JSON list of N, CA and C in Angstrom, two decimals:
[
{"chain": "A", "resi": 1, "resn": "UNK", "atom": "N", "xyz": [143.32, 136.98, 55.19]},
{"chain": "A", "resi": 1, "resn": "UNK", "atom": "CA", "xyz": [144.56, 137.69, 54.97]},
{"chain": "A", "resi": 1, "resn": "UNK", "atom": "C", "xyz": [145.66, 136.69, 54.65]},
{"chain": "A", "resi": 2, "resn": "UNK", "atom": "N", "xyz": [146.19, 137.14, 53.74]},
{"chain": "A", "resi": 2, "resn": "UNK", "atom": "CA", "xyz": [147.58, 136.40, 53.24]},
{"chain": "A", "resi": 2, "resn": "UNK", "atom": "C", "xyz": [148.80, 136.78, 53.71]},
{"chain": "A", "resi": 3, "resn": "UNK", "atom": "N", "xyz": [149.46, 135.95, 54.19]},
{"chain": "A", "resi": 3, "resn": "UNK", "atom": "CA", "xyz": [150.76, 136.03, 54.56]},
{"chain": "A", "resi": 3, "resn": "UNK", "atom": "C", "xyz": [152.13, 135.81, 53.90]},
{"chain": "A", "resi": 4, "resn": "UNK", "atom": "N", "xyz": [153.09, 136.27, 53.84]},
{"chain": "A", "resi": 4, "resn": "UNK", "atom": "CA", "xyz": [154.27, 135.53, 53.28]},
{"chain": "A", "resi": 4, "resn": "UNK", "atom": "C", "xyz": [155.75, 136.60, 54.17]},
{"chain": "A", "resi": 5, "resn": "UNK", "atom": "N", "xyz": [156.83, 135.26, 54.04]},
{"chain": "A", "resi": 5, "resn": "UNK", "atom": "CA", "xyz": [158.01, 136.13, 54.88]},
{"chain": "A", "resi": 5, "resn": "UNK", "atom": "C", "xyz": [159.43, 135.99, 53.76]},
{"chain": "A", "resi": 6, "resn": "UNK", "atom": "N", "xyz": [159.76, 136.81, 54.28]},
{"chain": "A", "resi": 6, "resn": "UNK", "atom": "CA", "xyz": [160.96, 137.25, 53.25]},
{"chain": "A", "resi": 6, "resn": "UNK", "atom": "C", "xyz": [162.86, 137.04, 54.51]},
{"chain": "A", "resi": 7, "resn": "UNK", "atom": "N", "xyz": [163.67, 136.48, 54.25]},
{"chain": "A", "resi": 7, "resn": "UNK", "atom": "CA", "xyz": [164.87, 136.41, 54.88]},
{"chain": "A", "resi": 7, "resn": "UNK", "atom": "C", "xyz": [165.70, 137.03, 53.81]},
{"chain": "A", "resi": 8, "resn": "UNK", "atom": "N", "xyz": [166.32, 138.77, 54.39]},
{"chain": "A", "resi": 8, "resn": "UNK", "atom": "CA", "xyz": [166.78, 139.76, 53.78]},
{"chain": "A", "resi": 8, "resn": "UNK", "atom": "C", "xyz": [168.17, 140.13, 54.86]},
{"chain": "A", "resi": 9, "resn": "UNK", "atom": "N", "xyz": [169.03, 140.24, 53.91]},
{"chain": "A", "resi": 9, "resn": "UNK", "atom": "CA", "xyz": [170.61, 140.90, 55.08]},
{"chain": "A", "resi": 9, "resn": "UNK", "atom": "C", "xyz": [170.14, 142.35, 55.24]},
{"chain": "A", "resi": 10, "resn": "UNK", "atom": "N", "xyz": [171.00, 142.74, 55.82]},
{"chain": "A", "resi": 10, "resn": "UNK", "atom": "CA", "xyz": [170.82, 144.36, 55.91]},
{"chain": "A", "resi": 10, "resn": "UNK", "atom": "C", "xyz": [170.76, 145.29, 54.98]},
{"chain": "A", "resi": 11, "resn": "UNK", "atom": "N", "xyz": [171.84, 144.89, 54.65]},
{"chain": "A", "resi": 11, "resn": "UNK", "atom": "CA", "xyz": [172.00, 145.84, 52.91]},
{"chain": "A", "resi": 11, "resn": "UNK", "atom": "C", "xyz": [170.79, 145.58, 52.28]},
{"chain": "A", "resi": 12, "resn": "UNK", "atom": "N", "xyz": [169.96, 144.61, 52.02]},
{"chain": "A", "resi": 12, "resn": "UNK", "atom": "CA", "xyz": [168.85, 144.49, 51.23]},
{"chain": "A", "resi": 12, "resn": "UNK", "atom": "C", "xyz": [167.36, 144.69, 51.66]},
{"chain": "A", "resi": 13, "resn": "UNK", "atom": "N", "xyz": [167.89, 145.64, 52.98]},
{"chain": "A", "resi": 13, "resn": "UNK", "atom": "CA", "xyz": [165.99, 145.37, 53.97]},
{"chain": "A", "resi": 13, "resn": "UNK", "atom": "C", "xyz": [165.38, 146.51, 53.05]},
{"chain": "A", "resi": 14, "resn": "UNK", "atom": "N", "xyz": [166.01, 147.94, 53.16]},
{"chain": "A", "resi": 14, "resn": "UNK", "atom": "CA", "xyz": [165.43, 149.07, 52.27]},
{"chain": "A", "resi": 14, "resn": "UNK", "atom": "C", "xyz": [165.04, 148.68, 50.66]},
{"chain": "A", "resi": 15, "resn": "UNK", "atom": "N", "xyz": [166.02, 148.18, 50.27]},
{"chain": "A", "resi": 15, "resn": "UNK", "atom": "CA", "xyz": [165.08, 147.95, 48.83]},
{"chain": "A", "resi": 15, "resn": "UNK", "atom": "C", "xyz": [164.01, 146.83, 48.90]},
{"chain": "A", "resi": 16, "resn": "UNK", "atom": "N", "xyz": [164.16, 145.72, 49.21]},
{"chain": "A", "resi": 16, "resn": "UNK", "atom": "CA", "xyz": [163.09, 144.77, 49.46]},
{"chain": "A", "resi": 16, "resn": "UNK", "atom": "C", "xyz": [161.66, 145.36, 49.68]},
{"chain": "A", "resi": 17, "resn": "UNK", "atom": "N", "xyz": [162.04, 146.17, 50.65]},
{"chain": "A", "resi": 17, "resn": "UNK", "atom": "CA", "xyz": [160.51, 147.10, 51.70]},
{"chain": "A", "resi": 17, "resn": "UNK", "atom": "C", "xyz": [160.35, 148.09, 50.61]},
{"chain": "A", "resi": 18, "resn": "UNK", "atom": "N", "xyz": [160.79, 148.71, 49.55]},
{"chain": "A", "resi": 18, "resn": "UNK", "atom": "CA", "xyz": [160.41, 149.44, 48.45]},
{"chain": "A", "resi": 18, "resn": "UNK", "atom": "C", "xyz": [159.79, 148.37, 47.44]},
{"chain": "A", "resi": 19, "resn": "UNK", "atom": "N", "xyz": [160.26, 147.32, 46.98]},
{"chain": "A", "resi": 19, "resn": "UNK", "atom": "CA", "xyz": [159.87, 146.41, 46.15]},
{"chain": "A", "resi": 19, "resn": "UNK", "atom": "C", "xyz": [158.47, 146.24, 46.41]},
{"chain": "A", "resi": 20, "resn": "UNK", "atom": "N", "xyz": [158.64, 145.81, 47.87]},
{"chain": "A", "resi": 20, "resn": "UNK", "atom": "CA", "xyz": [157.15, 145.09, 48.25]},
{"chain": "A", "resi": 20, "resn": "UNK", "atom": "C", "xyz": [156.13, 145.83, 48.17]},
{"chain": "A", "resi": 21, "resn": "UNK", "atom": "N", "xyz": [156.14, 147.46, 48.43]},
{"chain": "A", "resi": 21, "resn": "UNK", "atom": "CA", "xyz": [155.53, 148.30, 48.37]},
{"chain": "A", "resi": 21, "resn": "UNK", "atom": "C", "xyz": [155.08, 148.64, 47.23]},
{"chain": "A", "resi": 22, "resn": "UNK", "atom": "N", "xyz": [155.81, 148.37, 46.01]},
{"chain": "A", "resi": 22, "resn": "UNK", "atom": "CA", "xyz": [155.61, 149.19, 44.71]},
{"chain": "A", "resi": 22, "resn": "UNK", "atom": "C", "xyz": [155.00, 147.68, 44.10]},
{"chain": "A", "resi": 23, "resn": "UNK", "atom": "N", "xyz": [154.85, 146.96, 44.24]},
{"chain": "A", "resi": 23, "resn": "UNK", "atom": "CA", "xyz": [154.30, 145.74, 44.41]},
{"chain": "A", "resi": 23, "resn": "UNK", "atom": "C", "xyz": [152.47, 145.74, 44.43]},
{"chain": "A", "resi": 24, "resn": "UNK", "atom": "N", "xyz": [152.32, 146.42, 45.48]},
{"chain": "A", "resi": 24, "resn": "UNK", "atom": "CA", "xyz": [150.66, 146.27, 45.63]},
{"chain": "A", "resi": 24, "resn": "UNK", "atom": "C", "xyz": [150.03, 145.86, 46.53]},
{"chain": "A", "resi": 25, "resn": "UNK", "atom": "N", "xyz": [148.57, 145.83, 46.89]},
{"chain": "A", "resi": 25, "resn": "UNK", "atom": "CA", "xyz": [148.00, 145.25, 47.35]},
{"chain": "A", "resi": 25, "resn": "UNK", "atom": "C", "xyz": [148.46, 144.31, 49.36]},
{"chain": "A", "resi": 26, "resn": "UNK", "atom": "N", "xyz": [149.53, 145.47, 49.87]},
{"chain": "A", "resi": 26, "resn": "UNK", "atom": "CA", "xyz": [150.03, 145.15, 51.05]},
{"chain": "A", "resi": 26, "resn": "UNK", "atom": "C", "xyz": [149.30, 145.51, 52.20]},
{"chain": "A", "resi": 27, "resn": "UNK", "atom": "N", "xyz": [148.85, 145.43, 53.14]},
{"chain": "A", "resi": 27, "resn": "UNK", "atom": "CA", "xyz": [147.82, 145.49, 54.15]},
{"chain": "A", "resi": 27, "resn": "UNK", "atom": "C", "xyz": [149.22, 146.26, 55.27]},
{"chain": "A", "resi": 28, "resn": "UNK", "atom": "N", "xyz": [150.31, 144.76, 55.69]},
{"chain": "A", "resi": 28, "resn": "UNK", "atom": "CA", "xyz": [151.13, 145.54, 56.63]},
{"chain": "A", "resi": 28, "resn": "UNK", "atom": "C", "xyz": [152.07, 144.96, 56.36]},
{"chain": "A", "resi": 29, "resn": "UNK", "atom": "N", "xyz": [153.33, 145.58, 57.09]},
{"chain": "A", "resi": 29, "resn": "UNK", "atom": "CA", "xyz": [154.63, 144.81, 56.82]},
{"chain": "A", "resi": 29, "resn": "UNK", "atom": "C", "xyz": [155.17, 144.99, 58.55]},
{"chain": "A", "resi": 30, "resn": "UNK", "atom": "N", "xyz": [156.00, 143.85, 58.31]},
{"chain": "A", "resi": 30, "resn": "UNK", "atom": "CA", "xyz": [156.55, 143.57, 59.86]},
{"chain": "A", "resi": 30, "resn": "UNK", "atom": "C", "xyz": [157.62, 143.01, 59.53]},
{"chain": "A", "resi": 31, "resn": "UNK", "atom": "N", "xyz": [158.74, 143.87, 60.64]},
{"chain": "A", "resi": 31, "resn": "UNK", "atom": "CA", "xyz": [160.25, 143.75, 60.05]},
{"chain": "A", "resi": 31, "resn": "UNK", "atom": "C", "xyz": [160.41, 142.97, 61.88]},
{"chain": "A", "resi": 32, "resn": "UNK", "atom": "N", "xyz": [161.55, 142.15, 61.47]},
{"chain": "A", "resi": 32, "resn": "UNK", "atom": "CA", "xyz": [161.89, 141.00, 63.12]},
{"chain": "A", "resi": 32, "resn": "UNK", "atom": "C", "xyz": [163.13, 140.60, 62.81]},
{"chain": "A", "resi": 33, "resn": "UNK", "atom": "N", "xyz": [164.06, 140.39, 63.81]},
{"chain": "A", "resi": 33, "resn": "UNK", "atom": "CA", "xyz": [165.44, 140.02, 63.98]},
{"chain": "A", "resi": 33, "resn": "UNK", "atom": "C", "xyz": [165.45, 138.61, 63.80]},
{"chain": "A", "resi": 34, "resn": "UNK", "atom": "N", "xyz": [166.74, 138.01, 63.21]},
{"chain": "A", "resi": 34, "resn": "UNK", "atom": "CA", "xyz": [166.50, 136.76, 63.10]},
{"chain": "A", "resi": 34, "resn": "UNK", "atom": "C", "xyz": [166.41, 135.86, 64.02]},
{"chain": "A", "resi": 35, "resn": "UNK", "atom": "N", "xyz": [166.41, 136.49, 65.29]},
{"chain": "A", "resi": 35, "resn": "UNK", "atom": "CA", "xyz": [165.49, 135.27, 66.21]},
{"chain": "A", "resi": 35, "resn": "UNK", "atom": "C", "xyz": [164.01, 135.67, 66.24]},
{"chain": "A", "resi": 36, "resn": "UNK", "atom": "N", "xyz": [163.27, 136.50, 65.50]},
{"chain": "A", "resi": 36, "resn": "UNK", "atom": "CA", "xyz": [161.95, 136.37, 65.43]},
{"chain": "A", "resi": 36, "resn": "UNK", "atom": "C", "xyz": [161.27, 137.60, 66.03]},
{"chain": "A", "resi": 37, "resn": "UNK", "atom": "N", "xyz": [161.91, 138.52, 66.51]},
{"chain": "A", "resi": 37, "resn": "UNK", "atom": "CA", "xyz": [161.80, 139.33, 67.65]},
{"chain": "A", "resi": 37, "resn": "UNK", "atom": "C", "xyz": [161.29, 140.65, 66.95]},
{"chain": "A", "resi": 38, "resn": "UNK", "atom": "N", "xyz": [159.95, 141.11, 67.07]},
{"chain": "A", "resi": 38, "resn": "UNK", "atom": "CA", "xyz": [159.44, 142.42, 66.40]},
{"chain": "A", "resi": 38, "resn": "UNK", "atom": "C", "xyz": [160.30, 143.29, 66.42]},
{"chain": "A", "resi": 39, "resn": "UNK", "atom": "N", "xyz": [161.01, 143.73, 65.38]},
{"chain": "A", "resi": 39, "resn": "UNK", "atom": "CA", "xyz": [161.57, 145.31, 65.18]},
{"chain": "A", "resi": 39, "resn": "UNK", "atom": "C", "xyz": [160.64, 146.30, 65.12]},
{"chain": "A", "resi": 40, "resn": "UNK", "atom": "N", "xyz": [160.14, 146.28, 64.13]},
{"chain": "A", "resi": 40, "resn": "UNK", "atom": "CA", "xyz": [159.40, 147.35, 63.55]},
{"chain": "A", "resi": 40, "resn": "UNK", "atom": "C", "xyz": [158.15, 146.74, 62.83]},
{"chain": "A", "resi": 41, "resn": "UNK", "atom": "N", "xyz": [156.91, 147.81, 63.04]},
{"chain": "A", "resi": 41, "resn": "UNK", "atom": "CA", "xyz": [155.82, 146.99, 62.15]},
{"chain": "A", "resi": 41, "resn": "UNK", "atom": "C", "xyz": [155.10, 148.43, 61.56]},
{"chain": "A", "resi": 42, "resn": "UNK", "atom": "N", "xyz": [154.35, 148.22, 60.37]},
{"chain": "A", "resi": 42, "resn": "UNK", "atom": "CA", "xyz": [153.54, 149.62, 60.12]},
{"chain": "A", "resi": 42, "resn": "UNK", "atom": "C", "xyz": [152.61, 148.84, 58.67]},
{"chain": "A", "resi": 43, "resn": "UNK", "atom": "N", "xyz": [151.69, 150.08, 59.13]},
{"chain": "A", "resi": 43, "resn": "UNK", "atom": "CA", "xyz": [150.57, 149.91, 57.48]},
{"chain": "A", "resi": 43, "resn": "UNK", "atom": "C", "xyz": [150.53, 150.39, 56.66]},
{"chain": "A", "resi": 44, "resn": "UNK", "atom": "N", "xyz": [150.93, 149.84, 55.68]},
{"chain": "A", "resi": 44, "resn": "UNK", "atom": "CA", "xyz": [150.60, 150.34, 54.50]},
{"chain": "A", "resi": 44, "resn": "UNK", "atom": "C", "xyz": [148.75, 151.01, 53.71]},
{"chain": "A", "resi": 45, "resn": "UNK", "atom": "N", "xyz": [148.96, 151.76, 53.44]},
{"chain": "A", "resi": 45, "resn": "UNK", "atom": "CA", "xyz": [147.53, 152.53, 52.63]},
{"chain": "A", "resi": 45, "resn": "UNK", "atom": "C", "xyz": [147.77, 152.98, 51.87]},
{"chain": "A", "resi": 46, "resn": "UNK", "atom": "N", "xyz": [146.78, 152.33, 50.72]},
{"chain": "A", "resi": 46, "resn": "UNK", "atom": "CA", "xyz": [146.44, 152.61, 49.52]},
{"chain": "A", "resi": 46, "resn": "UNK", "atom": "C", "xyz": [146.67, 154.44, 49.24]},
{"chain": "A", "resi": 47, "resn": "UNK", "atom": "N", "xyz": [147.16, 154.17, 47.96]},
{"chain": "A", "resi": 47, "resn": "UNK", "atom": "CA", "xyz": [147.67, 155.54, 47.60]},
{"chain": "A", "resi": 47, "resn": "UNK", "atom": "C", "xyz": [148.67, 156.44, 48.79]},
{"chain": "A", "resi": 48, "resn": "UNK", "atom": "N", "xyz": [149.43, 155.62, 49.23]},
{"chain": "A", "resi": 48, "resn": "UNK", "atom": "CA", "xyz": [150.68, 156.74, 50.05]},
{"chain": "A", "resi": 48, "resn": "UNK", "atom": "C", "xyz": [151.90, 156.33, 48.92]},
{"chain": "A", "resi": 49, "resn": "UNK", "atom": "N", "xyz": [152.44, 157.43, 48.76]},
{"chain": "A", "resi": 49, "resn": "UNK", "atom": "CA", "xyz": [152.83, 157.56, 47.69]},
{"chain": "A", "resi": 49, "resn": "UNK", "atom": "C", "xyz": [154.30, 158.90, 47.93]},
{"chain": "A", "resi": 50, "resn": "UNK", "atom": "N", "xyz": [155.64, 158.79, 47.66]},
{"chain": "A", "resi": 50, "resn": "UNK", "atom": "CA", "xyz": [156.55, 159.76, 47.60]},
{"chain": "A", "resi": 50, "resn": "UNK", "atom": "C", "xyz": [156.86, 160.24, 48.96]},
{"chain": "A", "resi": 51, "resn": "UNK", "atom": "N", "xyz": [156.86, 161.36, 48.90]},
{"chain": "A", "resi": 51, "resn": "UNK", "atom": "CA", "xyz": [157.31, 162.17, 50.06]},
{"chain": "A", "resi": 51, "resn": "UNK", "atom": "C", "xyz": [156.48, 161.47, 51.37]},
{"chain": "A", "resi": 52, "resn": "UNK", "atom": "N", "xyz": [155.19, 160.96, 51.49]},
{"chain": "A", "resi": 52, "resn": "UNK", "atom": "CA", "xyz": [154.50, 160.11, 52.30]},
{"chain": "A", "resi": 52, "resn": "UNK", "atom": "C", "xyz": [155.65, 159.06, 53.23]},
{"chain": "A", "resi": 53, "resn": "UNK", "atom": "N", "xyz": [156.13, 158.59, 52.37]},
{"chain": "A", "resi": 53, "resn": "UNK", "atom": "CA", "xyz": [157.19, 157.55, 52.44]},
{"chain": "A", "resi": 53, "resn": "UNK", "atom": "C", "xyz": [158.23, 157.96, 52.82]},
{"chain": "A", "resi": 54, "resn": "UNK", "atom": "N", "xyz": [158.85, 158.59, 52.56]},
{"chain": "A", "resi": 54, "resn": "UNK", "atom": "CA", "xyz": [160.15, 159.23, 52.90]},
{"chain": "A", "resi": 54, "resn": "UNK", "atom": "C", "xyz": [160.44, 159.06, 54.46]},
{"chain": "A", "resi": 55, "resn": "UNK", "atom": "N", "xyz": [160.01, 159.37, 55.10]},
{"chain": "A", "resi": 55, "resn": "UNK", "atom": "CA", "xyz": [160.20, 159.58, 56.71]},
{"chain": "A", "resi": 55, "resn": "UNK", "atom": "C", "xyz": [160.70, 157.38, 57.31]},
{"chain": "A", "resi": 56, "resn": "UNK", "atom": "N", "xyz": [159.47, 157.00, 56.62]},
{"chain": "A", "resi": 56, "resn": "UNK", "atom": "CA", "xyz": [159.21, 155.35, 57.02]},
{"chain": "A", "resi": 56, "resn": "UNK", "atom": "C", "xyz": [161.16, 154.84, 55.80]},
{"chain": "A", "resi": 57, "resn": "UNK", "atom": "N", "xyz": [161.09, 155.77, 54.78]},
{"chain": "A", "resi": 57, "resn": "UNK", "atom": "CA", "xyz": [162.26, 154.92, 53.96]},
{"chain": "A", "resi": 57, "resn": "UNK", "atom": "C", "xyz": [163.38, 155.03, 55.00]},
{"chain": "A", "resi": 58, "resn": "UNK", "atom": "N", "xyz": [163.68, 156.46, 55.48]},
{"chain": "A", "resi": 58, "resn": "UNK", "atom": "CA", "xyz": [164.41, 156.86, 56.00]},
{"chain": "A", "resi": 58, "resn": "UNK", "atom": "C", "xyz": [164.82, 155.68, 57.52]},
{"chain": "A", "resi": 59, "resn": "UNK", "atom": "N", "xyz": [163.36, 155.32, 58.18]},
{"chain": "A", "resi": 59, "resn": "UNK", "atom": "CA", "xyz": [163.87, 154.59, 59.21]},
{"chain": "A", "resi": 59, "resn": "UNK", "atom": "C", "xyz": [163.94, 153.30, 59.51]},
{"chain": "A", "resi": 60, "resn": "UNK", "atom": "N", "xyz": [163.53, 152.73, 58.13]},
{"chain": "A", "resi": 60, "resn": "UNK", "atom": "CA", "xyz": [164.08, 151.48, 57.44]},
{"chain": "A", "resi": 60, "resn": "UNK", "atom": "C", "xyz": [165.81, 151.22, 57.01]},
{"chain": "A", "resi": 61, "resn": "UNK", "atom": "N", "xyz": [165.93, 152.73, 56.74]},
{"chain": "A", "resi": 61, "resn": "UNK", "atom": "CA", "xyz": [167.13, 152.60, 56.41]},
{"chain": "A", "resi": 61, "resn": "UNK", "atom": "C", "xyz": [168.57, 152.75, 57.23]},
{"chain": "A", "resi": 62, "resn": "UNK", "atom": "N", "xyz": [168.10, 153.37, 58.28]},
{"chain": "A", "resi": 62, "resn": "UNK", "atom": "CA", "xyz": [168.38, 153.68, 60.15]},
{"chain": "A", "resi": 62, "resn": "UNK", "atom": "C", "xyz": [168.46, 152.00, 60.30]},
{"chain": "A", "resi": 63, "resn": "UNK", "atom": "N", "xyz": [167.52, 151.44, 60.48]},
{"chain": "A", "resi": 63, "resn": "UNK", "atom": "CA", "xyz": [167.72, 149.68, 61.21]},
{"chain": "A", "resi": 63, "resn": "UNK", "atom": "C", "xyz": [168.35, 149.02, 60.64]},
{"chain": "A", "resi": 64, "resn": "UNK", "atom": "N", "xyz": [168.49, 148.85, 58.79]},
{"chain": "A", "resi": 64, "resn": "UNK", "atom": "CA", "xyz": [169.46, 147.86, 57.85]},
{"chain": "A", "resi": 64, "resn": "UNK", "atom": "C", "xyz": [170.58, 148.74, 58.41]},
{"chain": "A", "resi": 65, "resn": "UNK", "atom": "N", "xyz": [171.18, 149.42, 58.65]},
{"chain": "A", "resi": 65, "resn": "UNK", "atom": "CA", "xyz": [172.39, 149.80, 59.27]},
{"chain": "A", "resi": 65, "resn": "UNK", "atom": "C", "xyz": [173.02, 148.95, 60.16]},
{"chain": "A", "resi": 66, "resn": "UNK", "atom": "N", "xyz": [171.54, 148.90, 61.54]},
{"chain": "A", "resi": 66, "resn": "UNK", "atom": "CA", "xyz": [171.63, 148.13, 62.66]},
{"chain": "A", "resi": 66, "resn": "UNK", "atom": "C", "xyz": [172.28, 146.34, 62.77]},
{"chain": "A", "resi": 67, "resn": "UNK", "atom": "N", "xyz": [171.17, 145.89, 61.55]},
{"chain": "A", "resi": 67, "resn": "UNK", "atom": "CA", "xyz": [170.69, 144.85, 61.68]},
{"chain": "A", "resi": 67, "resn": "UNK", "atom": "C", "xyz": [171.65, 143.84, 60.66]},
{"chain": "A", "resi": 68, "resn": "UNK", "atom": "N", "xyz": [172.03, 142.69, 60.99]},
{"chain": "A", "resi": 68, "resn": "UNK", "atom": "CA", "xyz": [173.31, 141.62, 59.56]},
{"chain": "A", "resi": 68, "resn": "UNK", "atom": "C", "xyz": [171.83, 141.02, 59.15]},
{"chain": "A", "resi": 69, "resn": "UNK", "atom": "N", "xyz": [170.81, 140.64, 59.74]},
{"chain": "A", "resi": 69, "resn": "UNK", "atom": "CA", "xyz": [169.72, 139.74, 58.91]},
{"chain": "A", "resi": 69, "resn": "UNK", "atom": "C", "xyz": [168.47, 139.86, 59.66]},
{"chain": "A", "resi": 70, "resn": "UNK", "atom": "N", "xyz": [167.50, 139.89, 59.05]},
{"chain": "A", "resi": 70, "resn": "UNK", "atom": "CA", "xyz": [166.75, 139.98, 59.61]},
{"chain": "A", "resi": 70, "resn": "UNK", "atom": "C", "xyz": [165.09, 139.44, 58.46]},
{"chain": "A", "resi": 71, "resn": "UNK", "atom": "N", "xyz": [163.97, 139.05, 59.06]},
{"chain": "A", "resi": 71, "resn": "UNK", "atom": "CA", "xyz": [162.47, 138.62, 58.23]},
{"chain": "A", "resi": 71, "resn": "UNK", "atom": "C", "xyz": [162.25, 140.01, 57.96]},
{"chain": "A", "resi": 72, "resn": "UNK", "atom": "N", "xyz": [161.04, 140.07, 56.65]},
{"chain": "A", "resi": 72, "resn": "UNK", "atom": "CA", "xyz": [160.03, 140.46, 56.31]},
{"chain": "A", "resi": 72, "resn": "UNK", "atom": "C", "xyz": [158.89, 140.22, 56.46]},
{"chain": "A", "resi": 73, "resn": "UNK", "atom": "N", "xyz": [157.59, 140.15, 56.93]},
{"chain": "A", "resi": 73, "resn": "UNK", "atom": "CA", "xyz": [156.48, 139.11, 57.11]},
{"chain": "A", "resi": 73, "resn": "UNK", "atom": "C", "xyz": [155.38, 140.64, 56.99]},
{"chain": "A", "resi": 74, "resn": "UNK", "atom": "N", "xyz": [155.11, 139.89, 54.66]},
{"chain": "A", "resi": 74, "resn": "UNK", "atom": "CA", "xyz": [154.24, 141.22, 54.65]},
{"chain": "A", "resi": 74, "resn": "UNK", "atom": "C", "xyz": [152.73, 140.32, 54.19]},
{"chain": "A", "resi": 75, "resn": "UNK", "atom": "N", "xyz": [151.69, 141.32, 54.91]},
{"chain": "A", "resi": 75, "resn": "UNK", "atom": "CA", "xyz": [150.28, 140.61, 54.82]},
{"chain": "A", "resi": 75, "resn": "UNK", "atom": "C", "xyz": [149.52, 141.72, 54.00]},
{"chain": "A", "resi": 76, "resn": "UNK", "atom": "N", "xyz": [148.61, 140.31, 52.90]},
{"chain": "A", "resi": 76, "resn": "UNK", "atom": "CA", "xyz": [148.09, 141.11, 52.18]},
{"chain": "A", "resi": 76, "resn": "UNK", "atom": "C", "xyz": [147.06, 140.67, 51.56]},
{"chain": "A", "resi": 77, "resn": "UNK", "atom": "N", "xyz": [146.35, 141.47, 51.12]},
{"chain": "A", "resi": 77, "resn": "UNK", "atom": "CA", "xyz": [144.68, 141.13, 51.16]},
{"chain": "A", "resi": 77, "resn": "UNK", "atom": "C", "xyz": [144.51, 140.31, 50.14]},
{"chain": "A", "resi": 78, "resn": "UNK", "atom": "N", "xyz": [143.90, 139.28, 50.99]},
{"chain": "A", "resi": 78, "resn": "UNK", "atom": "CA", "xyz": [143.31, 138.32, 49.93]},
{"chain": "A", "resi": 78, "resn": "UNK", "atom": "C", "xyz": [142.54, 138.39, 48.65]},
{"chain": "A", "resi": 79, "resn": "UNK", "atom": "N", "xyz": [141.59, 139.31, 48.68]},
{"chain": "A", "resi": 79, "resn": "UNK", "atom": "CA", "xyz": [140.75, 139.36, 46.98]},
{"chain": "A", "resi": 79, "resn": "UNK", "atom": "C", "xyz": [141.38, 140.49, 46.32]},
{"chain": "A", "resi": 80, "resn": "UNK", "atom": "N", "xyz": [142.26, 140.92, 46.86]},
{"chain": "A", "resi": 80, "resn": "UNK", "atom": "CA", "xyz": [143.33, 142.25, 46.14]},
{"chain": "A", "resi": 80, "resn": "UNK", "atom": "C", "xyz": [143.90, 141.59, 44.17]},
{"chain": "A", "resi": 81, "resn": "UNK", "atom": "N", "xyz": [143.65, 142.18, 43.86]},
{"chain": "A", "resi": 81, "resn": "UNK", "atom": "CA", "xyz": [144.26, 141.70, 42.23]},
{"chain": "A", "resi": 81, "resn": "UNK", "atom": "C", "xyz": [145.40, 141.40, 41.93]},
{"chain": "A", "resi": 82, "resn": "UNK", "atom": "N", "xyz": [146.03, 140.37, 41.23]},
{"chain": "A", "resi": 82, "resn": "UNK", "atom": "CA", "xyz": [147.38, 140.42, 40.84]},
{"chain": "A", "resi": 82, "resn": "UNK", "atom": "C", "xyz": [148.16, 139.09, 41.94]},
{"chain": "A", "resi": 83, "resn": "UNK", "atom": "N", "xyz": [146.92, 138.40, 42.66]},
{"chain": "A", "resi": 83, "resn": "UNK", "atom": "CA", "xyz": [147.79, 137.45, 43.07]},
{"chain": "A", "resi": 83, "resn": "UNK", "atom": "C", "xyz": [147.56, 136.08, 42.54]}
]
């Protein structure tokens, strides 16, 4: 599994977490305060798609409210295409 982390302000956690998503090939994403501290974590699966999403956009978009900065740390499958 591949890893990579992202340092996003608030204003930018919801689109980032759409980017990454429309992106591909994501296993999970894990959102953490900038001292490191798990916020929120969830999985992504293949083909969730629209209204699926909606509920998770929605409470992504509830915490960038919360939060001035905070990581991204999204993991993703190694023999997945496109990396």
């Amino acid at each position: 599994m591949n890893k990579e982390s992202f340092f996003v302000k608030g204003e930018e956690l919801l689109k980032k977490i759409k980017d990454i998503i429309a992106e591909g090939n994501v296993r999970k994403i894990i959102i953490s305060d900038k001292s490191g501290k798990e916020i929120m974590s969830f999985p992504v699966t293949v083909g969730v798609v629209g209204a699926l999403l909606a509920p998770l956009f929605a409470a992504v978009g509830a915490l960038a409210a919360l939060v001035t900065e905070c990581s991204i740390t999204v993991e993703r499958d190694e023999d997945a295409e496109g990396l």
